XYZ file of C-alpha atoms in Angstrom:
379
model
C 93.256 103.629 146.110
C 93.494 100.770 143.708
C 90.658 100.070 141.357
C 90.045 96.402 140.727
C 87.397 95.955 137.784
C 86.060 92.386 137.151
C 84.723 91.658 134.141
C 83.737 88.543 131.636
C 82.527 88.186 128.304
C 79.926 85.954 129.283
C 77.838 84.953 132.114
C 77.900 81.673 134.345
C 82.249 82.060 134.801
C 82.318 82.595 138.254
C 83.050 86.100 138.027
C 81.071 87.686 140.991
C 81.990 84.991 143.308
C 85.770 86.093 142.778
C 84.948 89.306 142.945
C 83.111 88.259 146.083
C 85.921 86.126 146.983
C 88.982 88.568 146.399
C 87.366 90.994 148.743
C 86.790 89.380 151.669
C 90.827 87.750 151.186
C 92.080 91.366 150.703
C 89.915 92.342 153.515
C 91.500 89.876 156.121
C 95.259 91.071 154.974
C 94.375 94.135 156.752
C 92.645 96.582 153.350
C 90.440 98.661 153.643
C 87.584 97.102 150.667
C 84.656 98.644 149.158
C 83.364 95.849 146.891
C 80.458 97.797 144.248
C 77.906 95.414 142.743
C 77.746 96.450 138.967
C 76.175 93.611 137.780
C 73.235 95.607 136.913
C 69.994 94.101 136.285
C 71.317 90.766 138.224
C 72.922 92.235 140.871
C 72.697 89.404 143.550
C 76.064 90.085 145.064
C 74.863 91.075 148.532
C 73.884 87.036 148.660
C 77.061 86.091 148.426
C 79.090 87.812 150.799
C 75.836 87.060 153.653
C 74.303 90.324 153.421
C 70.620 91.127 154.045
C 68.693 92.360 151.348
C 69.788 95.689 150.641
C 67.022 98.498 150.561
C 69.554 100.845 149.175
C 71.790 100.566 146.303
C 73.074 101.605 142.718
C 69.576 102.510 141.598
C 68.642 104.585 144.713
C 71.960 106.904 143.601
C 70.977 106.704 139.823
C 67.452 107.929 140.512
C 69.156 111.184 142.129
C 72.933 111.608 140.757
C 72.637 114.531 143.207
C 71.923 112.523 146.265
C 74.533 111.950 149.018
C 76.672 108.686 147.621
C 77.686 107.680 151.353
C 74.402 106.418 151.869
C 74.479 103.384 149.290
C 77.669 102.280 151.109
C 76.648 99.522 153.598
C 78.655 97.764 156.219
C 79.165 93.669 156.514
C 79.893 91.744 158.966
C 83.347 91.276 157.356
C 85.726 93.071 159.190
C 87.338 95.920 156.668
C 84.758 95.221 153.972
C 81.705 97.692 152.837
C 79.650 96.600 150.339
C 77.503 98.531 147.488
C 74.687 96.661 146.305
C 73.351 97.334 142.882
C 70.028 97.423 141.995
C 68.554 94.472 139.663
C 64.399 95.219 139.998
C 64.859 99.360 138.812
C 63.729 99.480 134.848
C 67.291 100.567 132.687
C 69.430 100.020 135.481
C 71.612 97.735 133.260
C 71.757 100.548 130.169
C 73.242 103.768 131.785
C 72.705 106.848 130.027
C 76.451 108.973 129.651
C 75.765 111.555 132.322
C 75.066 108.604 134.748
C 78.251 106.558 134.090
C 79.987 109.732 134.495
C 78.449 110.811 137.856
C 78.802 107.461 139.234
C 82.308 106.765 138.301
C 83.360 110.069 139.902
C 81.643 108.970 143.036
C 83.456 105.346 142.884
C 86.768 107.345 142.220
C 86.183 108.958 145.546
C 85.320 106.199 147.839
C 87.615 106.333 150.709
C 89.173 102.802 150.906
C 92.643 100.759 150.354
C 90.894 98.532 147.525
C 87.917 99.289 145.641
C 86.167 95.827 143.740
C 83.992 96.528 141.317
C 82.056 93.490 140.182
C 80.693 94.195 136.344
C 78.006 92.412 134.151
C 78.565 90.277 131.701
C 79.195 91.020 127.732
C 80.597 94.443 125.935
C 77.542 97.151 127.202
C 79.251 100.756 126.828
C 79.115 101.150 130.563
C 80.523 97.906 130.956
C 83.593 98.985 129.230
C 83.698 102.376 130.299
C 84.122 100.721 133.724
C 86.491 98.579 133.363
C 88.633 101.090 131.895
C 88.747 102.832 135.406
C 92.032 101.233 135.792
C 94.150 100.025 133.270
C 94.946 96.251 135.291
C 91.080 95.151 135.305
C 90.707 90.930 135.652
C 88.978 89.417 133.078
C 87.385 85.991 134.049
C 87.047 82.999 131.960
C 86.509 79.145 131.350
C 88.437 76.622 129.703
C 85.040 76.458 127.363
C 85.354 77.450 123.561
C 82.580 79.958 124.181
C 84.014 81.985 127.219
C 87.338 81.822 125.811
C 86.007 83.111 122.830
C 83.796 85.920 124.276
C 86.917 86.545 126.777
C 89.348 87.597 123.709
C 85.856 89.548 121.784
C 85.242 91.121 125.784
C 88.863 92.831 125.332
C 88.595 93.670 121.381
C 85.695 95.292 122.216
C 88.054 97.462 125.607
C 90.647 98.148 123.395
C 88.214 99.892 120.622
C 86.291 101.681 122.971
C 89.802 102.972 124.249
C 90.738 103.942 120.579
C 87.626 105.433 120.189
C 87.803 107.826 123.387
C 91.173 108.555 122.733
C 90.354 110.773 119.394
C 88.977 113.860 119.591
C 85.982 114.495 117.874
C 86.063 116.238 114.846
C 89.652 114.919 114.533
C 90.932 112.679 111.005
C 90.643 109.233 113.175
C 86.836 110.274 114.802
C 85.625 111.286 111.331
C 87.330 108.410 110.010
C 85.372 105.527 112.422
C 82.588 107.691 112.388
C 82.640 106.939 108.287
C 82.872 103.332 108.663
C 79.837 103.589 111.491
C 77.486 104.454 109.088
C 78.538 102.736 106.681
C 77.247 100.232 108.648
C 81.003 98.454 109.155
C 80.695 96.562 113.134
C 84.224 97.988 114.262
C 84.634 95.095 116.341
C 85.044 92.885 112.901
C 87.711 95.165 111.930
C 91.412 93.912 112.073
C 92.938 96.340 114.283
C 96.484 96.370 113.111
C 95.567 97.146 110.117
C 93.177 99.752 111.130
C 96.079 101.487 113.573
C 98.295 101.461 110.108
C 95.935 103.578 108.103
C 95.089 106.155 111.513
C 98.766 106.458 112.426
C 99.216 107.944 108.212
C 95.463 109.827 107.855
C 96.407 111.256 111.840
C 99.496 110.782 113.801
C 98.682 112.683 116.467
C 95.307 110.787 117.561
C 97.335 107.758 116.658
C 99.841 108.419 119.772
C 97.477 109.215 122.030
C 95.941 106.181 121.754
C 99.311 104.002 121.870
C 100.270 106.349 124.894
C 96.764 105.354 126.927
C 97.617 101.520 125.712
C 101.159 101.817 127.275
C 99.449 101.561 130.627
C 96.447 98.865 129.870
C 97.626 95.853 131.025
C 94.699 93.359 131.955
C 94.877 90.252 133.407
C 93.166 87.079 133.637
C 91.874 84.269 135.584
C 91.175 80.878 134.542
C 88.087 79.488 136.464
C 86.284 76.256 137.148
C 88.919 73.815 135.877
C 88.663 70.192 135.667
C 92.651 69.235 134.748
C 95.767 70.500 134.083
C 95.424 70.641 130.412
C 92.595 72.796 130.314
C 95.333 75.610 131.866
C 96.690 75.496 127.944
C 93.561 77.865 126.935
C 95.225 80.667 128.712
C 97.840 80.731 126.315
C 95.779 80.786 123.421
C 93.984 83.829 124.801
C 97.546 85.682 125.139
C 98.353 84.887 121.503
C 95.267 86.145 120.345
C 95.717 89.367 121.858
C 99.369 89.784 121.478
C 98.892 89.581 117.356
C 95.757 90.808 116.947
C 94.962 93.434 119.866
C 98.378 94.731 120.495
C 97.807 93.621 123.683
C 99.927 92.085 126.922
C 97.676 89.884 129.025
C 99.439 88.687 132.332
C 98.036 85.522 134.274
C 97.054 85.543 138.060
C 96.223 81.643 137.644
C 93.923 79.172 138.197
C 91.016 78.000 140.248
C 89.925 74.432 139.794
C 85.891 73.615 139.908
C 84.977 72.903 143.787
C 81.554 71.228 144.818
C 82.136 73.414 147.711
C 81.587 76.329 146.528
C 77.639 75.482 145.904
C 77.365 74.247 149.866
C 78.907 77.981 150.631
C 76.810 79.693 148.277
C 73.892 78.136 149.530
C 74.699 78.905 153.351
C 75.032 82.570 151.651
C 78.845 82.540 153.084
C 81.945 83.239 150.541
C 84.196 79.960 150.087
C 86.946 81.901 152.172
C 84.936 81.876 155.683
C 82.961 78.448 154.852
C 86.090 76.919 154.429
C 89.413 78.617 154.080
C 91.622 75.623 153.686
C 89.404 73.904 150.339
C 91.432 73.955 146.623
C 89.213 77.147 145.706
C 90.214 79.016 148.580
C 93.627 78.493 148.585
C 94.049 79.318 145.185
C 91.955 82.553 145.744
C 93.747 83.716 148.496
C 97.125 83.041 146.108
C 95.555 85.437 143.699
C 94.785 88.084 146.285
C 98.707 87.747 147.153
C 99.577 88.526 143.668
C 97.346 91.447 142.879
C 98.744 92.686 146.875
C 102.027 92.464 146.222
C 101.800 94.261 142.399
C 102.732 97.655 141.505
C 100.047 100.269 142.021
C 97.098 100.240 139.625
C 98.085 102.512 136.702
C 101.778 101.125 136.594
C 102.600 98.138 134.377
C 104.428 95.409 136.525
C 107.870 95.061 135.703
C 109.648 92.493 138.236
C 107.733 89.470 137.056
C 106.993 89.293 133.286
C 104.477 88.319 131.613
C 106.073 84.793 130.157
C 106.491 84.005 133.864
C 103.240 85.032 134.920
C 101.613 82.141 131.995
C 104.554 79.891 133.378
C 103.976 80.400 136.907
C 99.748 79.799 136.412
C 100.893 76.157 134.569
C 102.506 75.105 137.686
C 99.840 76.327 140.140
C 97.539 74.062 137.989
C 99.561 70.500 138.410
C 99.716 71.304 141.755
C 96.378 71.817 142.702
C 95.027 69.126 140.757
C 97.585 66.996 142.549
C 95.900 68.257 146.198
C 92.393 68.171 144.998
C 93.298 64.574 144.019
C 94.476 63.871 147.655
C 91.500 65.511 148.941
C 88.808 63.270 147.022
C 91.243 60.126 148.080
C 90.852 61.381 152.072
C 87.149 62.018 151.700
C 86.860 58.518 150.202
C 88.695 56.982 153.330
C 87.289 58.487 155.789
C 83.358 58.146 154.069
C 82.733 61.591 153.928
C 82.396 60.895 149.938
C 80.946 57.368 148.918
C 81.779 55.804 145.735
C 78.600 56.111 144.401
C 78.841 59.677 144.929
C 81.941 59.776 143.056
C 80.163 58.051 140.122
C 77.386 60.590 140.078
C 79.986 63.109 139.919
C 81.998 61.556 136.672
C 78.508 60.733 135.181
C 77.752 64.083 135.640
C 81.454 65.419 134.368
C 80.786 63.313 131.082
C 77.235 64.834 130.024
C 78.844 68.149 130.913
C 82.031 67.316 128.250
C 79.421 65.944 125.811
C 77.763 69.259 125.797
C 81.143 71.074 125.361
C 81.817 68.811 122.457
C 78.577 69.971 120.499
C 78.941 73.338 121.330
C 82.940 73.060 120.134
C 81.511 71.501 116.620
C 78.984 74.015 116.348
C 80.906 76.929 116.522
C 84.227 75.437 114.470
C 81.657 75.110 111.486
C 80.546 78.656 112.275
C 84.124 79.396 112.576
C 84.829 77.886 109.328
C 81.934 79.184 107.587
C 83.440 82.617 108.258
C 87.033 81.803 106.942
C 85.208 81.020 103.853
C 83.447 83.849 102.800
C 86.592 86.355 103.721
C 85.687 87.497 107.725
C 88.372 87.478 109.655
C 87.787 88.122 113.568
């Protein structure tokens, strides 16, 4: 079974409608799909993908680790695709205790289906983590925004110390050694990890290549949503560098998926885009992802065939040419009236309060950004 974590560092990216999305595509090429709402504490998945309101979910299993897990498992009226709906009105859902992220990733691990999709919360909770590292080739989603970029790169620091941290025994040099800084009070996440690998690998080589041997097979990958141009595609590659210097990390691309009014009208007729309308610019490019991920090695093995420099050169193309069809598109809507020039007005008028806001926020955090250079802190 492949595992299929999907994860952001922030909310309001899109991420549960492609998790939404994915399913339902993998689910018409013939997979068997389980798609688990994990979005704990806002899990409104089930309103996505058209289901009624579940009276059984996450929560119910939670409340009784002990309980049969088959009966949280509900089916759609998607052919192929089961659903698990989470639970967002039970008190602590969203902060699992150890022995309940335990239990309930052994019953996820034993779901019988092609594809499991397991749509996560936002930010860098423990469980959140300890999730997404049920497979090492989890998609992380992002925006072309300075903030989910930014929590997008923190979202994977924060993955690859919790997978340095698991990876040492305890009582070992490392453990006692992060334990230290811990109490010190030292936020690990601050820490620069290169340099904190260099000092491990000399005060405990054997922890050290554990850990490098559990990293040989993380390979996440990302998605670039709600696009505007072809320029914006660019953040991607600042993303990779980031990780590549400072993480130690390979991030491949499975591309882009411009912004599509669309999407609201199918949201609101609680249908995913795919079955309101399969031919729109967020479909297609959806259903292009869903080929990638398809036609991949299995989960734990690092793809080979098509490297990662193609994958980021592959993802700049896919954006110039669906900005080139979503261009046609507005241009057919406009001749045929479907879309009236005033409406097209609204929608720039609208674009430009939305880029004002992106410019404060970009100002904002460069002189936080700045501040920090100055006094020595280094992210």
């Amino acid at each position: 079974m492949r595992i299929l974590p999907i994860a952001s560092g922030k909310g309001g990216v899109g991420k549960s409608l492609i998790a939404a999305n994915l399913s339902v595509a993998f689910a018409q090429a013939g997979k068997r799909v389980i798609l688990a709402d994990l979005d704990l504490g806002a899990s409104n998945l089930h309103l996505i993908i058209g289901c009624r309101s579940p009276q059984t979910g996450i929560g119910t299993f939670l409340s009784d680790t002990r309980s049969d897990f088959s009966r949280v498992i509900m089916d759609t009226d998607i052919p192929n695709l089961r659903f698990i709906p989470g639970d967002a009105e039970i008190p602590g859902s969203a902060n699992l205790k150890q022995n309940q992220i335990t239990a309930l990733a052994k019953r996820l691990l034993s779901v019988d289906a092609d594809i499991l999709v397991i749509d996560l919360g936002a930010g860098s909770h423990q469980s959140i983590l300890d999730f997404f590292l049920l497979s090492g080739r989890g998609i992380v989603v992002s925006t072309p925004t300075v903030t989910a970029t930014l929590n997008a790169y923190l979202f994977l620091k924060n993955t690859v110390f919790r997978l340095m941290y698991s990876s040492f025994s305890r009582g070992s040099p490392a453990h006692i050694y992060l334990e230290g800084l811990r109490k010190e009070g030292t936020a690990l996440q601050k820490l620069y990890i290169p340099k904190l690998l260099e000092h491990i690998s000399r005060i405990d080589p054997e922890s050290h290549g554990k850990f490098l041997k559990r990293m040989q097979y993380f390979h996440p990958r990302l998605i670039l949503n709600m696009l505007d141009e072809p320029k914006q595609a660019e953040v991607a590659l600042k993303i990779r560098r980031s990780c590549s210097e400072y993480l130690g990390l390979d991030l491949e691309h499975l591309g882009v998926i411009y912004r599509d009014s669309l999407q609201d009208i199918a949201l609101a007729s609680h249908l995913p885009i795919l079955l309101y309308k399969n031919e729109a610019i967020l479909s297609q490019a959806i259903y292009r992802i869903a080929d990638k991920i398809l036609q991949s090695e299995e989960d734990e093995v690092f793809l080979e065939g098509r490297s990662i420099e193609e994958s980021f050169q592959e993802a700049e193309l896919e954006a110039e040419v669906d900005f080139e069809a979503r261009m046609g598109y507005v241009e057919d809507l406009l001749h045929c009236g479907a879309l009236s020039m005033g409406d097209l007005v609204e929608t720039v008028k609208s674009q430009q309060l939305e880029i004002n806001q992106l410019r404060k926020e970009n100002l904002f955090l460069k002189s936080k950004l700045t501040k920090a250079i100055t006094q020595g802190f280094k992210i």
